Amino acid sequence: MECSRRDQVTTENQYTMQNPLTQYPQPEFPNQTQTAPGSVHQLQPAADHGETSYKGFGRLAGRKALVTGADSGIGRAAAIAYAREGADVVLNYLAEEEADAQEVVRLIEAEGRKAICIPGDLKDESFCRSLVSKAVDALGGLDILTNVAGKQTAQKDIAELTTEQFDATFKTNVYAMFWLCQAALPHMPSGATIINTASIQAYQPSETLLDYAPTKSAIVAFTKALAKQVISKGIRVNAVAPGPFWTPLQPSGGQPPEKIPSFGSETPMGRAGQPAECAPIYVLLASQESSYITGEVFGVTGGNPLP
Ligand code: NAD
Ligand code: MG
């Protein structure tokens, strides 16, 4: 694997005015593959999840948050940001991701916040229900449900797309979100928020993501419908739709391997996003600052507009 001086994240922080085109590494990236679900430590160049860059402003002081996919990528960035903003966090991830998750735990605890690990497979309905009830017990309630976990496995030909994969992608991305929302809502007070993770794939599907892209369209529609249903309780529901982000999902089967070196180059910004660049919108949508926003989908796409 080729190493370059771009192996290290170079940005000082997200608050210094600078050119966003050169703020983070740009393609070409080295050829690389991982075995799903992957680890942040095998990403070359390393990704920025806000470990040293995200600064909190007390926007979520005392809030109780459950974040899925919290070990790596966008979920890791959201979990770190939530803790820096003053929230206690329950982290869900797969058992084999424990090492990545423990780093997030240490960062959250360094903020003086609670970090509670509840690993497990979200494809399992009973696990989803127990995750919510254990999170409520551990945190003493639930104010923020942030669904970030997702499965993306590229297949070039519909003939190669198995029923097992189609089912696993829908279970992970759509059913788990439904089960977690259903289980969480009875515990959520007015002012609570749900944030789902869609994708630009909901609107501009790639030919290799015949199962994944429709899960993201389903997440958009589910978010808008649920938002209308639960606003009477004072609960808001929104979604974030990322463009190409530099996370383990992509080199661990999310893209055909030959697409990794140029990953992100197709955006107007010409580079992939870093998870830290997604965190502020997850914070905004969780916080009272977004009090008049519900049923919306926010693109973080490097310039490819959502419809
Ligand atoms: P990631 O690999 O870092 O995170 C995905 C996480 O999903 C994993 O860490 C894992 O903990 C979790 N997960 C997967 N299957 C699971 C299961 N069965 N049970 C429990 N947890 C499971 O990658 P990421 O890119 O940060 O992905 C986060 C979300 O962002 C996903 O919903 C993904 O679809 C979405 N997204 C990513 C991109 C991108 O380019 N990276 C673009 C648009 C949307
Ligand atoms: Mg992971």
mmCIF file with all atom_site columns, N, CA, C and O and ligand atoms in Angstrom, residues 37 68-75 92-94 97 120-123 147-152 172-173 197-200 212 216 241-250 252 263 282, ligand 1:
data_model
loop_
_atom_site.group_PDB
_atom_site.id
_atom_site.type_symbol
_atom_site.label_atom_id
_atom_site.label_alt_id
_atom_site.label_comp_id
_atom_site.label_asym_id
_atom_site.label_entity_id
_atom_site.label_seq_id
_atom_site.pdbx_PDB_ins_code
_atom_site.Cartn_x
_atom_site.Cartn_y
_atom_site.Cartn_z
_atom_site.occupancy
_atom_site.B_iso_or_equiv
_atom_site.pdbx_formal_charge
_atom_site.auth_seq_id
_atom_site.auth_comp_id
_atom_site.auth_asym_id
_atom_site.auth_atom_id
_atom_site.pdbx_PDB_model_num
ATOM   1   N N   . PRO A 1 37  ? -17.026 -5.420 8.680  1.00 0.00 ? 37  PRO A N   1
ATOM   2   C CA  . PRO A 1 37  ? -17.411 -4.011 8.645  1.00 0.00 ? 37  PRO A CA  1
ATOM   3   C C   . PRO A 1 37  ? -16.240 -3.026 8.629  1.00 0.00 ? 37  PRO A C   1
ATOM   4   O O   . PRO A 1 37  ? -16.474 -1.833 8.566  1.00 0.00 ? 37  PRO A O   1
ATOM   5   N N   . THR A 1 68  ? -26.336 4.703  16.673 1.00 0.00 ? 68  THR A N   1
ATOM   6   C CA  . THR A 1 68  ? -25.928 3.425  16.078 1.00 0.00 ? 68  THR A CA  1
ATOM   7   C C   . THR A 1 68  ? -24.794 3.679  15.087 1.00 0.00 ? 68  THR A C   1
ATOM   8   O O   . THR A 1 68  ? -24.627 4.789  14.573 1.00 0.00 ? 68  THR A O   1
ATOM   9   N N   . GLY A 1 69  ? -23.998 2.642  14.860 1.00 0.00 ? 69  GLY A N   1
ATOM   10  C CA  . GLY A 1 69  ? -22.825 2.804  13.991 1.00 0.00 ? 69  GLY A CA  1
ATOM   11  C C   . GLY A 1 69  ? -21.814 3.767  14.593 1.00 0.00 ? 69  GLY A C   1
ATOM   12  O O   . GLY A 1 69  ? -21.067 4.437  13.883 1.00 0.00 ? 69  GLY A O   1
ATOM   13  N N   . ALA A 1 70  ? -21.753 3.804  15.942 1.00 0.00 ? 70  ALA A N   1
ATOM   14  C CA  . ALA A 1 70  ? -20.994 4.854  16.644 1.00 0.00 ? 70  ALA A CA  1
ATOM   15  C C   . ALA A 1 70  ? -19.495 4.583  16.726 1.00 0.00 ? 70  ALA A C   1
ATOM   16  O O   . ALA A 1 70  ? -18.748 5.415  17.229 1.00 0.00 ? 70  ALA A O   1
ATOM   17  N N   . ASP A 1 71  ? -19.054 3.431  16.243 1.00 0.00 ? 71  ASP A N   1
ATOM   18  C CA  . ASP A 1 71  ? -17.631 3.073  16.347 1.00 0.00 ? 71  ASP A CA  1
ATOM   19  C C   . ASP A 1 71  ? -16.771 3.765  15.304 1.00 0.00 ? 71  ASP A C   1
ATOM   20  O O   . ASP A 1 71  ? -15.587 4.015  15.544 1.00 0.00 ? 71  ASP A O   1
ATOM   21  N N   . SER A 1 72  ? -17.343 4.031  14.142 1.00 0.00 ? 72  SER A N   1
ATOM   22  C CA  . SER A 1 72  ? -16.520 4.465  13.003 1.00 0.00 ? 72  SER A CA  1
ATOM   23  C C   . SER A 1 72  ? -17.308 5.436  12.136 1.00 0.00 ? 72  SER A C   1
ATOM   24  O O   . SER A 1 72  ? -18.523 5.590  12.286 1.00 0.00 ? 72  SER A O   1
ATOM   25  N N   . GLY A 1 73  ? -16.591 6.078  11.225 1.00 0.00 ? 73  GLY A N   1
ATOM   26  C CA  . GLY A 1 73  ? -17.251 6.885  10.207 1.00 0.00 ? 73  GLY A CA  1
ATOM   27  C C   . GLY A 1 73  ? -18.139 7.984  10.775 1.00 0.00 ? 73  GLY A C   1
ATOM   28  O O   . GLY A 1 73  ? -17.800 8.653  11.761 1.00 0.00 ? 73  GLY A O   1
ATOM   29  N N   . ILE A 1 74  ? -19.276 8.149  10.127 1.00 0.00 ? 74  ILE A N   1
ATOM   30  C CA  . ILE A 1 74  ? -20.173 9.263  10.431 1.00 0.00 ? 74  ILE A CA  1
ATOM   31  C C   . ILE A 1 74  ? -20.753 9.130  11.844 1.00 0.00 ? 74  ILE A C   1
ATOM   32  O O   . ILE A 1 74  ? -20.874 10.129 12.567 1.00 0.00 ? 74  ILE A O   1
ATOM   33  N N   . GLY A 1 75  ? -21.067 7.918  12.269 1.00 0.00 ? 75  GLY A N   1
ATOM   34  C CA  . GLY A 1 75  ? -21.610 7.705  13.619 1.00 0.00 ? 75  GLY A CA  1
ATOM   35  C C   . GLY A 1 75  ? -20.590 8.036  14.690 1.00 0.00 ? 75  GLY A C   1
ATOM   36  O O   . GLY A 1 75  ? -20.939 8.583  15.749 1.00 0.00 ? 75  GLY A O   1
ATOM   37  N N   . ASN A 1 92  ? -23.977 1.929  19.835 1.00 0.00 ? 92  ASN A N   1
ATOM   38  C CA  . ASN A 1 92  ? -24.213 0.601  19.266 1.00 0.00 ? 92  ASN A CA  1
ATOM   39  C C   . ASN A 1 92  ? -23.307 0.419  18.045 1.00 0.00 ? 92  ASN A C   1
ATOM   40  O O   . ASN A 1 92  ? -23.045 1.359  17.286 1.00 0.00 ? 92  ASN A O   1
ATOM   41  N N   . TYR A 1 93  ? -22.871 -0.828 17.875 1.00 0.00 ? 93  TYR A N   1
ATOM   42  C CA  . TYR A 1 93  ? -21.969 -1.206 16.778 1.00 0.00 ? 93  TYR A CA  1
ATOM   43  C C   . TYR A 1 93  ? -21.940 -2.720 16.774 1.00 0.00 ? 93  TYR A C   1
ATOM   44  O O   . TYR A 1 93  ? -22.565 -3.374 17.637 1.00 0.00 ? 93  TYR A O   1
ATOM   45  N N   . LEU A 1 94  ? -21.229 -3.315 15.836 1.00 0.00 ? 94  LEU A N   1
ATOM   46  C CA  . LEU A 1 94  ? -21.110 -4.776 15.794 1.00 0.00 ? 94  LEU A CA  1
ATOM   47  C C   . LEU A 1 94  ? -19.988 -5.237 16.725 1.00 0.00 ? 94  LEU A C   1
ATOM   48  O O   . LEU A 1 94  ? -18.990 -4.519 16.906 1.00 0.00 ? 94  LEU A O   1
ATOM   49  N N   . GLU A 1 97  ? -16.341 -4.739 16.110 1.00 0.00 ? 97  GLU A N   1
ATOM   50  C CA  . GLU A 1 97  ? -15.848 -3.357 16.026 1.00 0.00 ? 97  GLU A CA  1
ATOM   51  C C   . GLU A 1 97  ? -15.468 -2.792 17.396 1.00 0.00 ? 97  GLU A C   1
ATOM   52  O O   . GLU A 1 97  ? -15.310 -1.566 17.546 1.00 0.00 ? 97  GLU A O   1
ATOM   53  N N   . GLY A 1 120 ? -24.215 -5.098 19.147 1.00 0.00 ? 120 GLY A N   1
ATOM   54  C CA  . GLY A 1 120 ? -25.165 -6.125 18.730 1.00 0.00 ? 120 GLY A CA  1
ATOM   55  C C   . GLY A 1 120 ? -25.670 -5.871 17.327 1.00 0.00 ? 120 GLY A C   1
ATOM   56  O O   . GLY A 1 120 ? -25.487 -4.780 16.774 1.00 0.00 ? 120 GLY A O   1
ATOM   57  N N   . ASP A 1 121 ? -26.315 -6.894 16.780 1.00 0.00 ? 121 ASP A N   1
ATOM   58  C CA  . ASP A 1 121 ? -26.728 -6.903 15.377 1.00 0.00 ? 121 ASP A CA  1
ATOM   59  C C   . ASP A 1 121 ? -28.131 -6.318 15.225 1.00 0.00 ? 121 ASP A C   1
ATOM   60  O O   . ASP A 1 121 ? -29.116 -6.897 15.693 1.00 0.00 ? 121 ASP A O   1
ATOM   61  N N   . LEU A 1 122 ? -28.202 -5.199 14.530 1.00 0.00 ? 122 LEU A N   1
ATOM   62  C CA  . LEU A 1 122 ? -29.485 -4.487 14.354 1.00 0.00 ? 122 LEU A CA  1
ATOM   63  C C   . LEU A 1 122 ? -30.432 -5.201 13.394 1.00 0.00 ? 122 LEU A C   1
ATOM   64  O O   . LEU A 1 122 ? -31.594 -4.796 13.283 1.00 0.00 ? 122 LEU A O   1
ATOM   65  N N   . LYS A 1 123 ? -29.970 -6.230 12.709 1.00 0.00 ? 123 LYS A N   1
ATOM   66  C CA  . LYS A 1 123 ? -30.879 -6.987 11.840 1.00 0.00 ? 123 LYS A CA  1
ATOM   67  C C   . LYS A 1 123 ? -31.869 -7.807 12.666 1.00 0.00 ? 123 LYS A C   1
ATOM   68  O O   . LYS A 1 123 ? -32.834 -8.339 12.127 1.00 0.00 ? 123 LYS A O   1
ATOM   69  N N   . ASN A 1 147 ? -29.859 7.328  14.125 1.00 0.00 ? 147 ASN A N   1
ATOM   70  C CA  . ASN A 1 147 ? -29.673 6.080  13.378 1.00 0.00 ? 147 ASN A CA  1
ATOM   71  C C   . ASN A 1 147 ? -28.647 6.304  12.272 1.00 0.00 ? 147 ASN A C   1
ATOM   72  O O   . ASN A 1 147 ? -28.937 6.973  11.276 1.00 0.00 ? 147 ASN A O   1
ATOM   73  N N   . VAL A 1 148 ? -27.452 5.768  12.486 1.00 0.00 ? 148 VAL A N   1
ATOM   74  C CA  . VAL A 1 148 ? -26.377 5.948  11.498 1.00 0.00 ? 148 VAL A CA  1
ATOM   75  C C   . VAL A 1 148 ? -25.940 4.614  10.890 1.00 0.00 ? 148 VAL A C   1
ATOM   76  O O   . VAL A 1 148 ? -25.467 4.573  9.762  1.00 0.00 ? 148 VAL A O   1
ATOM   77  N N   . ALA A 1 149 ? -26.090 3.508  11.615 1.00 0.00 ? 149 ALA A N   1
ATOM   78  C CA  . ALA A 1 149 ? -25.616 2.208  11.108 1.00 0.00 ? 149 ALA A CA  1
ATOM   79  C C   . ALA A 1 149 ? -26.187 1.956  9.722  1.00 0.00 ? 149 ALA A C   1
ATOM   80  O O   . ALA A 1 149 ? -27.332 2.320  9.432  1.00 0.00 ? 149 ALA A O   1
ATOM   81  N N   . GLY A 1 150 ? -25.395 1.328  8.870  1.00 0.00 ? 150 GLY A N   1
ATOM   82  C CA  . GLY A 1 150 ? -25.874 1.005  7.536  1.00 0.00 ? 150 GLY A CA  1
ATOM   83  C C   . GLY A 1 150 ? -25.007 -0.040 6.878  1.00 0.00 ? 150 GLY A C   1
ATOM   84  O O   . GLY A 1 150 ? -23.837 -0.204 7.237  1.00 0.00 ? 150 GLY A O   1
ATOM   85  N N   . LYS A 1 151 ? -25.622 -0.746 5.930  1.00 0.00 ? 151 LYS A N   1
ATOM   86  C CA  . LYS A 1 151 ? -24.889 -1.750 5.147  1.00 0.00 ? 151 LYS A CA  1
ATOM   87  C C   . LYS A 1 151 ? -24.929 -1.349 3.681  1.00 0.00 ? 151 LYS A C   1
ATOM   88  O O   . LYS A 1 151 ? -25.994 -1.031 3.145  1.00 0.00 ? 151 LYS A O   1
ATOM   89  N N   . GLN A 1 152 ? -23.759 -1.368 3.047  1.00 0.00 ? 152 GLN A N   1
ATOM   90  C CA  . GLN A 1 152 ? -23.638 -1.046 1.612  1.00 0.00 ? 152 GLN A CA  1
ATOM   91  C C   . GLN A 1 152 ? -22.655 -2.025 0.987  1.00 0.00 ? 152 GLN A C   1
ATOM   92  O O   . GLN A 1 152 ? -21.483 -2.050 1.353  1.00 0.00 ? 152 GLN A O   1
ATOM   93  N N   . THR A 1 172 ? -30.884 -4.023 7.842  1.00 0.00 ? 172 THR A N   1
ATOM   94  C CA  . THR A 1 172 ? -29.952 -3.133 8.539  1.00 0.00 ? 172 THR A CA  1
ATOM   95  C C   . THR A 1 172 ? -30.367 -1.667 8.382  1.00 0.00 ? 172 THR A C   1
ATOM   96  O O   . THR A 1 172 ? -30.336 -0.899 9.348  1.00 0.00 ? 172 THR A O   1
ATOM   97  N N   . ASN A 1 173 ? -30.724 -1.286 7.164  1.00 0.00 ? 173 ASN A N   1
ATOM   98  C CA  . ASN A 1 173 ? -30.903 0.138  6.874  1.00 0.00 ? 173 ASN A CA  1
ATOM   99  C C   . ASN A 1 173 ? -32.329 0.622  7.146  1.00 0.00 ? 173 ASN A C   1
ATOM   100 O O   . ASN A 1 173 ? -32.513 1.778  7.535  1.00 0.00 ? 173 ASN A O   1
ATOM   101 N N   . THR A 1 197 ? -30.194 8.492  8.786  1.00 0.00 ? 197 THR A N   1
ATOM   102 C CA  . THR A 1 197 ? -29.109 8.719  7.830  1.00 0.00 ? 197 THR A CA  1
ATOM   103 C C   . THR A 1 197 ? -29.515 8.156  6.475  1.00 0.00 ? 197 THR A C   1
ATOM   104 O O   . THR A 1 197 ? -29.588 6.937  6.279  1.00 0.00 ? 197 THR A O   1
ATOM   105 N N   . ALA A 1 198 ? -29.831 9.061  5.571  1.00 0.00 ? 198 ALA A N   1
ATOM   106 C CA  . ALA A 1 198 ? -30.178 8.685  4.197  1.00 0.00 ? 198 ALA A CA  1
ATOM   107 C C   . ALA A 1 198 ? -28.894 8.736  3.374  1.00 0.00 ? 198 ALA A C   1
ATOM   108 O O   . ALA A 1 198 ? -27.809 8.364  3.851  1.00 0.00 ? 198 ALA A O   1
ATOM   109 N N   . SER A 1 199 ? -28.971 9.196  2.143  1.00 0.00 ? 199 SER A N   1
ATOM   110 C CA  . SER A 1 199 ? -27.789 9.286  1.270  1.00 0.00 ? 199 SER A CA  1
ATOM   111 C C   . SER A 1 199 ? -28.199 10.006 0.004  1.00 0.00 ? 199 SER A C   1
ATOM   112 O O   . SER A 1 199 ? -29.375 9.990  -0.382 1.00 0.00 ? 199 SER A O   1
ATOM   113 N N   . ILE A 1 200 ? -27.225 10.557 -0.673 1.00 0.00 ? 200 ILE A N   1
ATOM   114 C CA  . ILE A 1 200 ? -27.494 11.079 -2.018 1.00 0.00 ? 200 ILE A CA  1
ATOM   115 C C   . ILE A 1 200 ? -27.965 9.947  -2.937 1.00 0.00 ? 200 ILE A C   1
ATOM   116 O O   . ILE A 1 200 ? -28.642 10.185 -3.943 1.00 0.00 ? 200 ILE A O   1
ATOM   117 N N   . TYR A 1 212 ? -29.024 -1.112 -1.916 1.00 0.00 ? 212 TYR A N   1
ATOM   118 C CA  . TYR A 1 212 ? -28.737 -0.029 -0.971 1.00 0.00 ? 212 TYR A CA  1
ATOM   119 C C   . TYR A 1 212 ? -29.494 1.256  -1.320 1.00 0.00 ? 212 TYR A C   1
ATOM   120 O O   . TYR A 1 212 ? -30.113 1.883  -0.440 1.00 0.00 ? 212 TYR A O   1
ATOM   121 N N   . LYS A 1 216 ? -32.230 3.824  0.972  1.00 0.00 ? 216 LYS A N   1
ATOM   122 C CA  . LYS A 1 216 ? -32.045 5.226  1.338  1.00 0.00 ? 216 LYS A CA  1
ATOM   123 C C   . LYS A 1 216 ? -33.253 6.064  0.915  1.00 0.00 ? 216 LYS A C   1
ATOM   124 O O   . LYS A 1 216 ? -33.626 7.025  1.606  1.00 0.00 ? 216 LYS A O   1
ATOM   125 N N   . ALA A 1 241 ? -28.402 13.398 4.471  1.00 0.00 ? 241 ALA A N   1
ATOM   126 C CA  . ALA A 1 241 ? -28.107 12.644 3.249  1.00 0.00 ? 241 ALA A CA  1
ATOM   127 C C   . ALA A 1 241 ? -26.670 12.943 2.821  1.00 0.00 ? 241 ALA A C   1
ATOM   128 O O   . ALA A 1 241 ? -26.413 13.909 2.099  1.00 0.00 ? 241 ALA A O   1
ATOM   129 N N   . PRO A 1 242 ? -25.718 12.132 3.281  1.00 0.00 ? 242 PRO A N   1
ATOM   130 C CA  . PRO A 1 242 ? -24.328 12.381 2.892  1.00 0.00 ? 242 PRO A CA  1
ATOM   131 C C   . PRO A 1 242 ? -24.072 12.025 1.429  1.00 0.00 ? 242 PRO A C   1
ATOM   132 O O   . PRO A 1 242 ? -24.716 11.142 0.865  1.00 0.00 ? 242 PRO A O   1
ATOM   133 N N   . GLY A 1 243 ? -23.122 12.726 0.841  1.00 0.00 ? 243 GLY A N   1
ATOM   134 C CA  . GLY A 1 243 ? -22.506 12.307 -0.417 1.00 0.00 ? 243 GLY A CA  1
ATOM   135 C C   . GLY A 1 243 ? -21.376 11.347 -0.078 1.00 0.00 ? 243 GLY A C   1
ATOM   136 O O   . GLY A 1 243 ? -21.437 10.637 0.928  1.00 0.00 ? 243 GLY A O   1
ATOM   137 N N   . PRO A 1 244 ? -20.304 11.320 -0.874 1.00 0.00 ? 244 PRO A N   1
ATOM   138 C CA  . PRO A 1 244 ? -19.215 10.376 -0.611 1.00 0.00 ? 244 PRO A CA  1
ATOM   139 C C   . PRO A 1 244 ? -18.372 10.776 0.593  1.00 0.00 ? 244 PRO A C   1
ATOM   140 O O   . PRO A 1 244 ? -17.769 11.844 0.600  1.00 0.00 ? 244 PRO A O   1
ATOM   141 N N   . PHE A 1 245 ? -18.371 9.929  1.630  1.00 0.00 ? 245 PHE A N   1
ATOM   142 C CA  . PHE A 1 245 ? -17.601 10.182 2.846  1.00 0.00 ? 245 PHE A CA  1
ATOM   143 C C   . PHE A 1 245 ? -16.553 9.105  3.038  1.00 0.00 ? 245 PHE A C   1
ATOM   144 O O   . PHE A 1 245 ? -16.787 7.933  2.717  1.00 0.00 ? 245 PHE A O   1
ATOM   145 N N   . TRP A 1 246 ? -15.420 9.524  3.562  1.00 0.00 ? 246 TRP A N   1
ATOM   146 C CA  . TRP A 1 246 ? -14.274 8.628  3.699  1.00 0.00 ? 246 TRP A CA  1
ATOM   147 C C   . TRP A 1 246 ? -14.410 7.832  4.999  1.00 0.00 ? 246 TRP A C   1
ATOM   148 O O   . TRP A 1 246 ? -14.046 8.305  6.082  1.00 0.00 ? 246 TRP A O   1
ATOM   149 N N   . THR A 1 247 ? -14.982 6.639  4.862  1.00 0.00 ? 247 THR A N   1
ATOM   150 C CA  . THR A 1 247 ? -15.273 5.776  6.014  1.00 0.00 ? 247 THR A CA  1
ATOM   151 C C   . THR A 1 247 ? -14.976 4.324  5.623  1.00 0.00 ? 247 THR A C   1
ATOM   152 O O   . THR A 1 247 ? -14.876 4.002  4.433  1.00 0.00 ? 247 THR A O   1
ATOM   153 N N   . PRO A 1 248 ? -14.911 3.418  6.620  1.00 0.00 ? 248 PRO A N   1
ATOM   154 C CA  . PRO A 1 248 ? -14.629 2.011  6.302  1.00 0.00 ? 248 PRO A CA  1
ATOM   155 C C   . PRO A 1 248 ? -15.668 1.375  5.382  1.00 0.00 ? 248 PRO A C   1
ATOM   156 O O   . PRO A 1 248 ? -15.364 0.400  4.679  1.00 0.00 ? 248 PRO A O   1
ATOM   157 N N   . LEU A 1 249 ? -16.895 1.896  5.406  1.00 0.00 ? 249 LEU A N   1
ATOM   158 C CA  . LEU A 1 249 ? -17.966 1.334  4.561  1.00 0.00 ? 249 LEU A CA  1
ATOM   159 C C   . LEU A 1 249 ? -17.540 1.203  3.095  1.00 0.00 ? 249 LEU A C   1
ATOM   160 O O   . LEU A 1 249 ? -17.901 0.239  2.420  1.00 0.00 ? 249 LEU A O   1
ATOM   161 N N   . GLN A 1 250 ? -16.793 2.181  2.598  1.00 0.00 ? 250 GLN A N   1
ATOM   162 C CA  . GLN A 1 250 ? -16.520 2.245  1.161  1.00 0.00 ? 250 GLN A CA  1
ATOM   163 C C   . GLN A 1 250 ? -15.460 1.238  0.711  1.00 0.00 ? 250 GLN A C   1
ATOM   164 O O   . GLN A 1 250 ? -15.736 0.441  -0.179 1.00 0.00 ? 250 GLN A O   1
ATOM   165 N N   . SER A 1 252 ? -14.629 -1.400 2.236  1.00 0.00 ? 252 SER A N   1
ATOM   166 C CA  . SER A 1 252 ? -14.941 -2.763 2.683  1.00 0.00 ? 252 SER A CA  1
ATOM   167 C C   . SER A 1 252 ? -16.142 -3.320 1.909  1.00 0.00 ? 252 SER A C   1
ATOM   168 O O   . SER A 1 252 ? -16.981 -4.009 2.469  1.00 0.00 ? 252 SER A O   1
ATOM   169 N N   . PHE A 1 263 ? -12.375 7.993  -5.295 1.00 0.00 ? 263 PHE A N   1
ATOM   170 C CA  . PHE A 1 263 ? -13.595 8.186  -4.494 1.00 0.00 ? 263 PHE A CA  1
ATOM   171 C C   . PHE A 1 263 ? -13.769 9.657  -4.100 1.00 0.00 ? 263 PHE A C   1
ATOM   172 O O   . PHE A 1 263 ? -12.876 10.264 -3.512 1.00 0.00 ? 263 PHE A O   1
ATOM   173 N N   . TYR A 1 282 ? -25.623 16.830 12.394 1.00 0.00 ? 282 TYR A N   1
ATOM   174 C CA  . TYR A 1 282 ? -26.238 15.916 13.373 1.00 0.00 ? 282 TYR A CA  1
ATOM   175 C C   . TYR A 1 282 ? -26.459 16.636 14.707 1.00 0.00 ? 282 TYR A C   1
ATOM   176 O O   . TYR A 1 282 ? -27.433 16.375 15.411 1.00 0.00 ? 282 TYR A O   1
HETATM 177 P P1  . NAD B 2 .   ? -19.060 2.951  8.704  1.00 0.00 ? 1   NAD B P1  1
HETATM 178 O O1  . NAD B 2 .   ? -18.700 1.627  8.163  1.00 0.00 ? 1   NAD B O1  1
HETATM 179 O O2  . NAD B 2 .   ? -18.036 3.667  9.473  1.00 0.00 ? 1   NAD B O2  1
HETATM 180 O O3  . NAD B 2 .   ? -20.353 2.848  9.623  1.00 0.00 ? 1   NAD B O3  1
HETATM 181 C C1  . NAD B 2 .   ? -21.376 1.952  9.381  1.00 0.00 ? 1   NAD B C1  1
HETATM 182 C C2  . NAD B 2 .   ? -21.656 1.252  10.686 1.00 0.00 ? 1   NAD B C2  1
HETATM 183 O O4  . NAD B 2 .   ? -22.852 0.497  10.559 1.00 0.00 ? 1   NAD B O4  1
HETATM 184 C C3  . NAD B 2 .   ? -20.600 0.262  11.112 1.00 0.00 ? 1   NAD B C3  1
HETATM 185 O O5  . NAD B 2 .   ? -19.580 0.867  11.856 1.00 0.00 ? 1   NAD B O5  1
HETATM 186 C C4  . NAD B 2 .   ? -21.401 -0.725 11.946 1.00 0.00 ? 1   NAD B C4  1
HETATM 187 O O6  . NAD B 2 .   ? -21.242 -0.448 13.314 1.00 0.00 ? 1   NAD B O6  1
HETATM 188 C C5  . NAD B 2 .   ? -22.846 -0.440 11.571 1.00 0.00 ? 1   NAD B C5  1
HETATM 189 N N1  . NAD B 2 .   ? -23.540 -1.648 11.149 1.00 0.00 ? 1   NAD B N1  1
HETATM 190 C C6  . NAD B 2 .   ? -23.551 -2.224 9.939  1.00 0.00 ? 1   NAD B C6  1
HETATM 191 N N2  . NAD B 2 .   ? -24.297 -3.338 9.975  1.00 0.00 ? 1   NAD B N2  1
HETATM 192 C C7  . NAD B 2 .   ? -24.774 -3.441 11.231 1.00 0.00 ? 1   NAD B C7  1
HETATM 193 C C8  . NAD B 2 .   ? -25.607 -4.368 11.898 1.00 0.00 ? 1   NAD B C8  1
HETATM 194 N N3  . NAD B 2 .   ? -26.137 -5.431 11.260 1.00 0.00 ? 1   NAD B N3  1
HETATM 195 N N4  . NAD B 2 .   ? -25.867 -4.177 13.214 1.00 0.00 ? 1   NAD B N4  1
HETATM 196 C C9  . NAD B 2 .   ? -25.340 -3.121 13.873 1.00 0.00 ? 1   NAD B C9  1
HETATM 197 N N5  . NAD B 2 .   ? -24.555 -2.208 13.291 1.00 0.00 ? 1   NAD B N5  1
HETATM 198 C C10 . NAD B 2 .   ? -24.288 -2.378 11.989 1.00 0.00 ? 1   NAD B C10 1
HETATM 199 O O7  . NAD B 2 .   ? -19.547 3.810  7.465  1.00 0.00 ? 1   NAD B O7  1
HETATM 200 P P2  . NAD B 2 .   ? -20.285 5.218  7.331  1.00 0.00 ? 1   NAD B P2  1
HETATM 201 O O8  . NAD B 2 .   ? -20.035 5.624  5.939  1.00 0.00 ? 1   NAD B O8  1
HETATM 202 O O9  . NAD B 2 .   ? -19.952 6.114  8.421  1.00 0.00 ? 1   NAD B O9  1
HETATM 203 O O10 . NAD B 2 .   ? -21.815 4.811  7.402  1.00 0.00 ? 1   NAD B O10 1
HETATM 204 C C11 . NAD B 2 .   ? -22.718 5.438  8.255  1.00 0.00 ? 1   NAD B C11 1
HETATM 205 C C12 . NAD B 2 .   ? -24.012 5.729  7.531  1.00 0.00 ? 1   NAD B C12 1
HETATM 206 O O11 . NAD B 2 .   ? -23.771 6.715  6.543  1.00 0.00 ? 1   NAD B O11 1
HETATM 207 C C13 . NAD B 2 .   ? -24.642 4.537  6.827  1.00 0.00 ? 1   NAD B C13 1
HETATM 208 O O12 . NAD B 2 .   ? -26.036 4.563  7.044  1.00 0.00 ? 1   NAD B O12 1
HETATM 209 C C14 . NAD B 2 .   ? -24.350 4.820  5.382  1.00 0.00 ? 1   NAD B C14 1
HETATM 210 O O13 . NAD B 2 .   ? -25.308 4.231  4.526  1.00 0.00 ? 1   NAD B O13 1
HETATM 211 C C15 . NAD B 2 .   ? -24.429 6.321  5.366  1.00 0.00 ? 1   NAD B C15 1
HETATM 212 N N6  . NAD B 2 .   ? -23.794 6.957  4.219  1.00 0.00 ? 1   NAD B N6  1
HETATM 213 C C16 . NAD B 2 .   ? -22.448 6.848  4.031  1.00 0.00 ? 1   NAD B C16 1
HETATM 214 C C17 . NAD B 2 .   ? -21.890 7.450  2.927  1.00 0.00 ? 1   NAD B C17 1
HETATM 215 C C18 . NAD B 2 .   ? -20.418 7.347  2.650  1.00 0.00 ? 1   NAD B C18 1
HETATM 216 O O14 . NAD B 2 .   ? -19.985 7.729  1.567  1.00 0.00 ? 1   NAD B O14 1
HETATM 217 N N7  . NAD B 2 .   ? -19.604 6.858  3.565  1.00 0.00 ? 1   NAD B N7  1
HETATM 218 C C19 . NAD B 2 .   ? -22.683 8.177  2.029  1.00 0.00 ? 1   NAD B C19 1
HETATM 219 C C20 . NAD B 2 .   ? -24.041 8.279  2.271  1.00 0.00 ? 1   NAD B C20 1
HETATM 220 C C21 . NAD B 2 .   ? -24.587 7.661  3.371  1.00 0.00 ? 1   NAD B C21 1
#
